[in-house]
Amino acid sequence: MNMQPTAVMAPPTPKGLGEMKLPLVMMRDILLKTVFRKNVNTVTEIAEAVCLPGAVTQELIDIAREQKLLEATGTLNANSGNEMGYQLTDAGKARALDALSQSEYFGAMPVPLDVYREQVKRQSIRNIQVTRDQLTGAMGHLVLPDSLLDHLGPAVSAGRSILMYGPPGNGKSSISNGIRDALGDNVYVPRAIEYAGQVITVYDPIVHTAIEQEADDPNSLRRRKRFDTRYVQCERPTVVTGGELSLSMLDLVYNPTARTYQAPLQLKSTGGIFIVDDLGRQAEPPQALINRWIVPLEESKDILGLQSGEKFEVPFDTLVIFSTNFHPNEIFDQAALRRIFFKIKIDGPNQENFLKIFAMVARKRGIPLDEAALVHLLKVKYPTINNIYANYQPIFLIDQMISICEFEGIPYQMTPDLIDRAWANMFVKDEKIVK
């Protein structure tokens, strides 16, 4: 794809404890817990574990030493550039264990929610401008009418909610994935955020694709800390859900053992795309899902709740794509539809585009086209279903013929007889089963 991603401003590296905007006791305790759990003992190792610059880490170590919670070992570690080693005192171990009993979280220092909000603005999904060439390039593997791109382009560039509807098997999921590929640039995802002293983990390797970073040369005098390493540079995230989506998945997940929270799906997808596939197949009715998102879709903010019952606002900066096989009027009232900014119908292909897809799939699968077989397909088989074409049908029919050829031990080929045998598996005959 020939795309020029826009440069997202990286989160600045904190230069001192005053720029952290976190409670000092919280930072000290996370440092002590990390030293205790990860058995790190030099400034470099500790700084890497808590994802802070060495100078800021040294400030925290000095505070812990003043409070008799850490002590210097008095030896230089030859394997770590002759750095001084540190270890927990008995009081430090006791404090670490007490802190762990309150919260098992250790490692990367969290980012305050207010600080994270500023980064969300810098990398907002609404800052992206997608051109026709970018969208076409991302969907080059799909055969789509130009009129569809006319509607999709402005919808993606606006970064607002999209409802794609139409008969099944016509590529709504593939189009959603193409939109994701068209975005092209990267964002910074916090490993964890902090609100009211509570830690909420955000970075999730299952959802987020990290960009590999060039490692610093340990022997170099100049380190290349290009951004705040409490964040992970990632491709714009994509969360895909289907029939399994429930309203509870949109709330904070509390771990009573670790006493920490995990971000809900929509917060993990911040700066990217949230795809709700097969809308209407969930346990909750579609209307309930839209009602849950009325405020987020209109005001770009979501409301989450802690175990204590306290509510607070988080950014809602996500391109939400709803995909359904139902007509919108069947599953939404007009008030709900008004909240969805773009409604795009995805129809099946006409005969010309159907043949383009068929030929493209056959070429990729290595099965030669046969004129007699195609005439039989178009003139005999499709009239039985009122000449209604769908994008999934070429792949289905060709894969069926390949399976038959492999079973029969014959070269890949396309004949009217093979078309008939493949067609028989594409539909289920409407008949009564005698029990």
CSV table of C-alpha atoms in Angstrom, one decimal:
chain,number,residue,atom,x,y,z
A,1,MET,CA,0.0,0.0,0.0
A,2,ASN,CA,1.4,3.4,-0.9
A,3,MET,CA,0.3,5.4,2.1
A,4,GLN,CA,1.9,8.3,3.9
A,5,PRO,CA,1.0,7.9,7.6
A,6,THR,CA,0.7,11.1,9.6
A,7,ALA,CA,3.2,11.6,12.3
A,8,VAL,CA,1.7,11.3,15.8
A,9,MET,CA,3.3,13.4,18.5
A,10,ALA,CA,5.0,11.1,21.0
A,11,PRO,CA,4.3,11.4,24.7
A,12,PRO,CA,7.2,13.5,26.2
A,13,THR,CA,9.5,11.7,28.7
A,14,PRO,CA,9.1,13.0,32.3
A,15,LYS,CA,12.3,14.9,33.4
A,16,GLY,CA,11.6,14.7,37.1
A,17,LEU,CA,9.2,13.5,39.8
A,18,GLY,CA,7.3,16.8,39.6
A,19,GLU,CA,6.2,16.0,36.1
A,20,MET,CA,4.9,12.5,37.0
A,21,LYS,CA,1.7,13.9,38.5
A,22,LEU,CA,1.3,10.7,40.6
A,23,PRO,CA,1.1,10.3,44.4
A,24,LEU,CA,4.6,10.0,45.7
A,25,VAL,CA,3.7,7.2,48.0
A,26,MET,CA,2.2,5.3,45.1
A,27,MET,CA,5.3,5.7,43.0
A,28,ARG,CA,7.5,4.6,45.9
A,29,ASP,CA,5.5,1.6,46.7
A,30,ILE,CA,5.4,0.5,43.0
A,31,LEU,CA,9.2,0.8,42.9
A,32,LEU,CA,9.5,-1.3,46.1
A,33,LYS,CA,7.1,-3.9,44.8
A,34,THR,CA,9.0,-4.1,41.5
A,35,VAL,CA,12.4,-4.5,43.2
A,36,PHE,CA,10.8,-7.2,45.4
A,37,ARG,CA,9.0,-9.1,42.7
A,38,LYS,CA,11.5,-8.8,39.8
A,39,ASN,CA,14.8,-8.9,41.9
A,40,VAL,CA,16.3,-6.0,40.1
A,41,ASN,CA,19.0,-4.1,41.9
A,42,THR,CA,20.7,-1.4,39.7
A,43,VAL,CA,19.3,1.9,38.6
A,44,THR,CA,19.3,0.8,35.0
A,45,GLU,CA,17.5,-2.4,35.7
A,46,ILE,CA,15.0,-0.8,38.0
A,47,ALA,CA,14.4,2.1,35.6
A,48,GLU,CA,13.7,-0.4,32.8
A,49,ALA,CA,11.3,-2.4,35.0
A,50,VAL,CA,9.3,0.7,36.0
A,51,CYS,CA,9.6,2.3,32.6
A,52,LEU,CA,11.0,5.6,33.8
A,53,PRO,CA,14.2,7.5,32.9
A,54,GLY,CA,17.2,6.8,35.0
A,55,ALA,CA,17.3,10.2,36.6
A,56,VAL,CA,13.6,10.0,37.7
A,57,THR,CA,14.2,6.5,39.0
A,58,GLN,CA,17.3,7.7,41.0
A,59,GLU,CA,15.1,10.3,42.6
A,60,LEU,CA,12.7,7.6,43.8
A,61,ILE,CA,15.6,5.4,45.0
A,62,ASP,CA,17.0,8.3,47.0
A,63,ILE,CA,13.6,8.9,48.7
A,64,ALA,CA,13.4,5.2,49.5
A,65,ARG,CA,16.9,5.3,50.9
A,66,GLU,CA,16.1,8.3,53.1
A,67,GLN,CA,13.1,6.4,54.5
A,68,LYS,CA,15.4,3.4,55.2
A,69,LEU,CA,13.5,1.2,52.7
A,70,LEU,CA,16.4,0.7,50.3
A,71,GLU,CA,20.1,0.5,50.9
A,72,ALA,CA,23.2,0.4,48.7
A,73,THR,CA,24.9,-3.0,48.7
A,74,GLY,CA,28.3,-1.4,48.7
A,75,THR,CA,29.4,-3.3,45.6
A,76,LEU,CA,29.6,-2.4,41.9
A,77,ASN,CA,28.0,-4.8,39.4
A,78,ALA,CA,30.5,-5.5,36.6
A,79,ASN,CA,27.8,-6.9,34.4
A,80,SER,CA,25.8,-3.6,34.6
A,81,GLY,CA,28.5,-1.0,33.7
A,82,ASN,CA,29.9,-1.0,37.3
A,83,GLU,CA,26.7,0.5,38.7
A,84,MET,CA,26.0,0.6,42.4
A,85,GLY,CA,23.6,-2.1,43.5
A,86,TYR,CA,20.6,-1.6,45.8
A,87,GLN,CA,18.5,-3.9,47.9
A,88,LEU,CA,15.4,-3.8,50.1
A,89,THR,CA,16.0,-3.3,53.8
A,90,ASP,CA,13.9,-5.4,56.3
A,91,ALA,CA,11.6,-2.4,56.6
A,92,GLY,CA,11.5,-2.2,52.8
A,93,LYS,CA,10.6,-5.8,52.4
A,94,ALA,CA,7.8,-5.3,55.0
A,95,ARG,CA,6.5,-2.2,53.2
A,96,ALA,CA,6.6,-4.1,49.8
A,97,LEU,CA,4.6,-7.0,51.3
A,98,ASP,CA,2.1,-4.6,52.8
A,99,ALA,CA,1.8,-2.7,49.5
A,100,LEU,CA,1.3,-6.0,47.6
A,101,SER,CA,-1.5,-7.0,50.0
A,102,GLN,CA,-3.3,-3.7,48.9
A,103,SER,CA,-2.5,-4.1,45.2
A,104,GLU,CA,-0.5,-6.7,43.4
A,105,TYR,CA,0.4,-4.3,40.6
A,106,PHE,CA,4.1,-3.7,40.0
A,107,GLY,CA,6.3,-2.9,37.0
A,108,ALA,CA,5.5,0.0,34.7
A,109,MET,CA,4.6,3.2,36.4
A,110,PRO,CA,1.0,4.1,35.4
A,111,VAL,CA,0.1,7.3,33.5
A,112,PRO,CA,-2.3,9.7,35.2
A,113,LEU,CA,-5.7,9.8,33.5
A,114,ASP,CA,-5.4,13.5,32.9
A,115,VAL,CA,-2.0,13.1,31.2
A,116,TYR,CA,-3.4,10.3,29.1
A,117,ARG,CA,-6.2,12.5,27.9
A,118,GLU,CA,-3.7,14.9,26.4
A,119,GLN,CA,-2.0,12.1,24.5
A,120,VAL,CA,-5.4,10.9,23.2
A,121,LYS,CA,-5.9,14.3,21.7
A,122,ARG,CA,-2.5,14.2,20.0
A,123,GLN,CA,-3.3,10.9,18.3
A,124,SER,CA,-7.1,11.1,17.9
A,125,ILE,CA,-8.7,8.9,15.3
A,126,ARG,CA,-10.4,12.1,14.1
A,127,ASN,CA,-7.1,13.7,13.2
A,128,ILE,CA,-6.7,11.2,10.3
A,129,GLN,CA,-7.5,12.1,6.8
A,130,VAL,CA,-7.9,9.1,4.5
A,131,THR,CA,-7.6,9.6,0.8
A,132,ARG,CA,-9.4,7.7,-1.9
A,133,ASP,CA,-6.0,6.2,-3.0
A,134,GLN,CA,-5.3,5.0,0.6
A,135,LEU,CA,-8.7,3.4,0.9
A,136,THR,CA,-8.5,1.8,-2.5
A,137,GLY,CA,-5.0,0.5,-1.7
A,138,ALA,CA,-6.1,-1.0,1.6
A,139,MET,CA,-9.0,-2.8,-0.2
A,140,GLY,CA,-7.3,-3.7,-3.4
A,141,HIS,CA,-8.1,-7.4,-2.7
A,142,LEU,CA,-11.8,-6.6,-2.8
A,143,VAL,CA,-14.0,-5.9,-5.9
A,144,LEU,CA,-16.1,-2.9,-4.8
A,145,PRO,CA,-18.2,-0.5,-6.7
A,146,ASP,CA,-16.9,3.1,-6.8
A,147,SER,CA,-20.1,4.3,-5.3
A,148,LEU,CA,-19.3,2.4,-2.1
A,149,LEU,CA,-16.0,4.1,-1.7
A,150,ASP,CA,-17.8,7.4,-2.2
A,151,HIS,CA,-19.6,6.7,1.0
A,152,LEU,CA,-16.9,4.9,3.0
A,153,GLY,CA,-14.2,7.6,2.4
A,154,PRO,CA,-15.9,10.5,4.2
A,155,ALA,CA,-17.1,8.1,7.0
A,156,VAL,CA,-13.6,6.9,7.8
A,157,SER,CA,-12.1,10.4,7.6
A,158,ALA,CA,-14.7,11.7,10.0
A,159,GLY,CA,-13.8,9.1,12.6
A,160,ARG,CA,-17.4,8.8,13.5
A,161,SER,CA,-19.7,5.8,13.9
A,162,ILE,CA,-20.6,3.7,10.9
A,163,LEU,CA,-23.4,1.2,10.4
A,164,MET,CA,-22.9,-1.3,7.5
A,165,TYR,CA,-25.9,-3.4,6.7
A,166,GLY,CA,-27.0,-5.7,4.0
A,167,PRO,CA,-27.4,-9.4,3.1
A,168,PRO,CA,-24.9,-11.8,4.5
A,169,GLY,CA,-21.8,-12.9,2.7
A,170,ASN,CA,-21.0,-9.6,0.9
A,171,GLY,CA,-17.8,-8.6,2.6
A,172,LYS,CA,-18.9,-6.3,5.5
A,173,SER,CA,-16.3,-7.9,7.7
A,174,SER,CA,-13.6,-7.7,5.0
A,175,ILE,CA,-14.5,-4.0,4.4
A,176,SER,CA,-14.1,-3.3,8.1
A,177,ASN,CA,-10.7,-4.9,8.1
A,178,GLY,CA,-9.8,-2.9,5.0
A,179,ILE,CA,-10.7,0.3,6.8
A,180,ARG,CA,-8.4,-0.7,9.6
A,181,ASP,CA,-5.5,-1.2,7.2
A,182,ALA,CA,-6.1,2.2,5.6
A,183,LEU,CA,-5.3,4.0,8.8
A,184,GLY,CA,-1.7,3.2,8.4
A,185,ASP,CA,0.0,5.1,11.3
A,186,ASN,CA,0.9,4.3,14.9
A,187,VAL,CA,-0.2,5.5,18.3
A,188,TYR,CA,1.1,5.3,21.9
A,189,VAL,CA,-0.8,3.0,24.2
A,190,PRO,CA,-0.2,3.3,28.0
A,191,ARG,CA,0.7,0.2,29.8
A,192,ALA,CA,-1.5,1.3,32.6
A,193,ILE,CA,-3.4,4.5,33.7
A,194,GLU,CA,-4.1,5.8,37.2
A,195,TYR,CA,-7.2,7.3,38.5
A,196,ALA,CA,-7.9,8.1,42.2
A,197,GLY,CA,-5.0,5.9,43.3
A,198,GLN,CA,-6.4,2.9,41.3
A,199,VAL,CA,-4.4,1.2,38.5
A,200,ILE,CA,-6.1,0.3,35.3
A,201,THR,CA,-4.1,-1.8,32.9
A,202,VAL,CA,-4.6,-0.9,29.2
A,203,TYR,CA,-1.9,-2.4,27.0
A,204,ASP,CA,-3.0,-5.8,25.9
A,205,PRO,CA,-0.7,-7.9,23.5
A,206,ILE,CA,-3.8,-9.6,22.2
A,207,VAL,CA,-5.4,-6.3,21.1
A,208,HIS,CA,-2.3,-4.2,20.5
A,209,THR,CA,0.4,-4.8,17.9
A,210,ALA,CA,3.6,-3.3,19.3
A,211,ILE,CA,6.1,-1.6,17.0
A,212,GLU,CA,9.6,-3.2,17.5
A,213,GLN,CA,11.9,-0.6,18.9
A,214,GLU,CA,15.6,-0.4,18.2
A,215,ALA,CA,17.5,-1.3,21.4
A,216,ASP,CA,19.9,1.1,23.0
A,217,ASP,CA,23.6,0.3,22.9
A,218,PRO,CA,24.5,-0.2,26.6
A,219,ASN,CA,28.0,1.1,25.8
A,220,SER,CA,26.8,4.3,24.2
A,221,LEU,CA,27.0,7.5,26.2
A,222,ARG,CA,23.8,8.8,24.6
A,223,ARG,CA,20.6,6.9,25.0
A,224,ARG,CA,17.8,7.2,22.5
A,225,LYS,CA,14.7,7.6,24.6
A,226,ARG,CA,12.4,8.9,22.0
A,227,PHE,CA,9.2,8.8,24.1
A,228,ASP,CA,7.8,8.1,27.5
A,229,THR,CA,8.3,4.3,27.8
A,230,ARG,CA,5.3,4.0,30.1
A,231,TYR,CA,3.6,3.8,26.7
A,232,VAL,CA,4.0,1.2,24.0
A,233,GLN,CA,4.2,2.4,20.4
A,234,CYS,CA,1.6,0.3,18.5
A,235,GLU,CA,-0.4,0.1,15.3
A,236,ARG,CA,-3.7,1.8,15.7
A,237,PRO,CA,-5.7,-0.9,17.6
A,238,THR,CA,-8.6,-2.9,16.3
A,239,VAL,CA,-11.0,-4.7,18.5
A,240,VAL,CA,-13.3,-7.1,16.8
A,241,THR,CA,-16.3,-8.6,18.6
A,242,GLY,CA,-19.3,-10.6,17.4
A,243,GLY,CA,-22.1,-12.5,18.9
A,244,GLU,CA,-20.2,-12.9,22.2
A,245,LEU,CA,-20.3,-9.1,23.0
A,246,SER,CA,-22.1,-8.4,26.2
A,247,LEU,CA,-22.7,-5.1,28.1
A,248,SER,CA,-20.5,-6.3,30.9
A,249,MET,CA,-17.6,-6.4,28.5
A,250,LEU,CA,-17.9,-2.6,28.2
A,251,ASP,CA,-17.2,-2.1,32.0
A,252,LEU,CA,-14.0,-2.1,34.0
A,253,VAL,CA,-12.9,-5.6,34.9
A,254,TYR,CA,-11.9,-5.8,38.5
A,255,ASN,CA,-9.4,-8.5,39.6
A,256,PRO,CA,-10.2,-9.1,43.3
A,257,THR,CA,-7.0,-11.1,43.9
A,258,ALA,CA,-4.6,-8.5,42.3
A,259,ARG,CA,-6.9,-5.6,43.3
A,260,THR,CA,-6.3,-4.0,40.0
A,261,TYR,CA,-8.6,-3.1,37.1
A,262,GLN,CA,-8.4,-4.0,33.4
A,263,ALA,CA,-9.6,-1.6,30.8
A,264,PRO,CA,-12.8,-2.5,28.9
A,265,LEU,CA,-12.7,-3.2,25.2
A,266,GLN,CA,-13.6,0.3,24.0
A,267,LEU,CA,-10.9,1.9,26.1
A,268,LYS,CA,-8.3,-0.6,24.7
A,269,SER,CA,-9.4,0.4,21.2
A,270,THR,CA,-8.8,4.2,21.8
A,271,GLY,CA,-7.3,5.8,18.8
A,272,GLY,CA,-8.4,2.9,16.6
A,273,ILE,CA,-11.4,0.9,15.5
A,274,PHE,CA,-14.0,-1.0,17.4
A,275,ILE,CA,-15.9,-3.5,15.1
A,276,VAL,CA,-19.2,-4.9,16.3
A,277,ASP,CA,-19.7,-7.7,13.8
A,278,ASP,CA,-23.0,-9.7,13.4
A,279,LEU,CA,-24.9,-7.0,15.3
A,280,GLY,CA,-28.2,-8.5,16.3
A,281,ARG,CA,-26.7,-11.9,17.3
A,282,GLN,CA,-25.7,-10.8,20.8
A,283,ALA,CA,-27.6,-11.8,23.9
A,284,GLU,CA,-28.5,-8.2,24.5
A,285,PRO,CA,-30.6,-6.5,21.9
A,286,PRO,CA,-28.9,-4.0,19.6
A,287,GLN,CA,-30.9,-1.2,21.0
A,288,ALA,CA,-29.4,-1.9,24.5
A,289,LEU,CA,-25.8,-1.7,23.0
A,290,ILE,CA,-26.6,1.7,21.3
A,291,ASN,CA,-28.2,3.0,24.5
A,292,ARG,CA,-25.0,2.2,26.4
A,293,TRP,CA,-23.0,4.2,23.8
A,294,ILE,CA,-25.3,7.2,23.4
A,295,VAL,CA,-23.1,9.5,25.5
A,296,PRO,CA,-19.8,8.2,24.1
A,297,LEU,CA,-20.8,8.5,20.5
A,298,GLU,CA,-22.1,12.0,20.9
A,299,GLU,CA,-19.7,13.5,23.4
A,300,SER,CA,-16.5,11.5,22.8
A,301,LYS,CA,-16.3,10.5,26.4
A,302,ASP,CA,-17.3,7.3,28.3
A,303,ILE,CA,-18.3,6.8,31.9
A,304,LEU,CA,-16.8,4.0,33.9
A,305,GLY,CA,-17.3,2.9,37.5
A,306,LEU,CA,-15.0,1.7,40.3
A,307,GLN,CA,-15.8,-1.1,42.8
A,308,SER,CA,-16.6,1.7,45.3
A,309,GLY,CA,-19.3,3.0,43.0
A,310,GLU,CA,-17.4,6.1,42.0
A,311,LYS,CA,-18.0,7.1,38.4
A,312,PHE,CA,-15.4,8.9,36.2
A,313,GLU,CA,-14.9,10.0,32.6
A,314,VAL,CA,-12.4,8.5,30.2
A,315,PRO,CA,-11.8,9.4,26.5
A,316,PHE,CA,-13.9,7.7,23.9
A,317,ASP,CA,-11.8,8.2,20.7
A,318,THR,CA,-12.8,5.2,18.6
A,319,LEU,CA,-14.2,4.6,15.2
A,320,VAL,CA,-17.1,2.3,15.9
A,321,ILE,CA,-18.2,0.1,13.0
A,322,PHE,CA,-21.5,-1.8,13.4
A,323,SER,CA,-22.0,-4.6,10.9
A,324,THR,CA,-25.4,-6.4,10.6
A,325,ASN,CA,-27.4,-8.5,8.3
A,326,PHE,CA,-30.6,-7.0,9.6
A,327,HIS,CA,-32.3,-3.9,8.2
A,328,PRO,CA,-31.6,-1.1,10.6
A,329,ASN,CA,-35.3,-0.3,11.1
A,330,GLU,CA,-35.7,-3.9,12.4
A,331,ILE,CA,-33.3,-3.5,15.3
A,332,PHE,CA,-33.1,0.2,16.1
A,333,ASP,CA,-35.5,3.0,16.8
A,334,GLN,CA,-35.0,6.3,15.0
A,335,ALA,CA,-33.4,7.9,18.1
A,336,ALA,CA,-30.7,5.2,18.1
A,337,LEU,CA,-30.2,5.5,14.3
A,338,ARG,CA,-29.7,9.2,14.7
A,339,ARG,CA,-26.7,8.6,16.9
A,340,ILE,CA,-25.0,6.5,14.2
A,341,PHE,CA,-23.3,9.1,12.0
A,342,PHE,CA,-23.1,7.1,8.7
A,343,LYS,CA,-25.4,4.3,7.4
A,344,ILE,CA,-24.0,2.4,4.5
A,345,LYS,CA,-25.7,-0.4,2.7
A,346,ILE,CA,-23.5,-3.2,1.4
A,347,ASP,CA,-25.2,-5.0,-1.5
A,348,GLY,CA,-24.2,-8.1,-3.4
A,349,PRO,CA,-22.2,-7.7,-6.6
A,350,ASN,CA,-23.8,-7.3,-10.0
A,351,GLN,CA,-23.1,-10.0,-12.6
A,352,GLU,CA,-20.1,-8.2,-14.0
A,353,ASN,CA,-18.4,-7.8,-10.6
A,354,PHE,CA,-19.4,-11.3,-9.6
A,355,LEU,CA,-17.4,-12.6,-12.7
A,356,LYS,CA,-14.4,-10.4,-11.8
A,357,ILE,CA,-14.4,-12.0,-8.3
A,358,PHE,CA,-14.9,-15.5,-9.7
A,359,ALA,CA,-12.0,-15.0,-12.1
A,360,MET,CA,-9.7,-13.5,-9.4
A,361,VAL,CA,-10.4,-16.4,-7.0
A,362,ALA,CA,-9.9,-19.0,-9.7
A,363,ARG,CA,-6.6,-17.5,-10.6
A,364,LYS,CA,-5.4,-17.5,-7.0
A,365,ARG,CA,-6.6,-21.1,-6.4
A,366,GLY,CA,-4.9,-22.3,-9.6
A,367,ILE,CA,-8.1,-23.6,-11.3
A,368,PRO,CA,-8.6,-22.8,-15.0
A,369,LEU,CA,-11.8,-21.0,-16.1
A,370,ASP,CA,-14.1,-22.9,-18.4
A,371,GLU,CA,-16.6,-21.1,-20.6
A,372,ALA,CA,-19.1,-23.9,-20.7
A,373,ALA,CA,-19.1,-24.2,-16.9
A,374,LEU,CA,-19.5,-20.4,-16.5
A,375,VAL,CA,-22.4,-20.3,-19.0
A,376,HIS,CA,-24.0,-23.2,-17.1
A,377,LEU,CA,-23.5,-21.4,-13.8
A,378,LEU,CA,-25.0,-18.1,-15.0
A,379,LYS,CA,-27.8,-19.4,-17.2
A,380,VAL,CA,-28.9,-22.5,-15.3
A,381,LYS,CA,-28.0,-22.3,-11.7
A,382,TYR,CA,-28.4,-18.6,-10.8
A,383,PRO,CA,-31.9,-18.2,-12.3
A,384,THR,CA,-33.0,-20.7,-9.6
A,385,ILE,CA,-32.2,-18.1,-6.9
A,386,ASN,CA,-33.5,-15.1,-8.9
A,387,ASN,CA,-29.9,-14.1,-10.1
A,388,ILE,CA,-29.0,-12.9,-6.6
A,389,TYR,CA,-25.2,-12.8,-6.4
A,390,ALA,CA,-23.1,-12.6,-3.2
A,391,ASN,CA,-19.4,-12.0,-2.7
A,392,TYR,CA,-18.8,-15.2,-0.7
A,393,GLN,CA,-20.1,-17.5,-3.5
A,394,PRO,CA,-17.1,-17.5,-5.9
A,395,ILE,CA,-14.8,-18.6,-3.1
A,396,PHE,CA,-17.3,-21.2,-1.9
A,397,LEU,CA,-17.9,-22.7,-5.3
A,398,ILE,CA,-14.3,-22.8,-6.4
A,399,ASP,CA,-13.1,-24.4,-3.1
A,400,GLN,CA,-15.9,-27.0,-3.4
A,401,MET,CA,-14.7,-27.9,-6.9
A,402,ILE,CA,-11.1,-28.1,-5.7
A,403,SER,CA,-12.1,-30.5,-2.9
A,404,ILE,CA,-14.0,-32.7,-5.4
A,405,CYS,CA,-11.1,-32.8,-7.8
A,406,GLU,CA,-8.7,-33.8,-5.0
A,407,PHE,CA,-11.1,-36.5,-3.9
A,408,GLU,CA,-11.5,-37.9,-7.4
A,409,GLY,CA,-7.8,-37.7,-8.1
A,410,ILE,CA,-8.1,-35.5,-11.1
A,411,PRO,CA,-6.4,-32.2,-12.1
A,412,TYR,CA,-8.1,-29.0,-11.0
A,413,GLN,CA,-10.8,-28.2,-13.5
A,414,MET,CA,-14.2,-26.6,-13.9
A,415,THR,CA,-17.0,-28.4,-15.6
A,416,PRO,CA,-20.8,-28.1,-15.6
A,417,ASP,CA,-21.0,-31.3,-13.6
A,418,LEU,CA,-18.6,-30.0,-11.0
A,419,ILE,CA,-20.6,-26.7,-10.8
A,420,ASP,CA,-23.7,-28.8,-10.1
A,421,ARG,CA,-21.9,-30.7,-7.3
A,422,ALA,CA,-20.5,-27.6,-5.7
A,423,TRP,CA,-23.8,-25.8,-6.0
A,424,ALA,CA,-25.6,-28.6,-4.1
A,425,ASN,CA,-23.5,-27.7,-1.0
A,426,MET,CA,-24.1,-24.0,-1.1
A,427,PHE,CA,-27.8,-24.2,-0.1
A,428,VAL,CA,-29.9,-26.4,2.0
A,429,LYS,CA,-33.0,-27.7,0.4
A,430,ASP,CA,-36.2,-26.5,2.2
A,431,GLU,CA,-37.9,-29.7,3.1
A,432,LYS,CA,-39.5,-31.4,6.1
A,433,ILE,CA,-37.4,-33.9,8.0
A,434,VAL,CA,-39.4,-37.0,9.0
A,435,LYS,CA,-38.4,-38.1,12.5
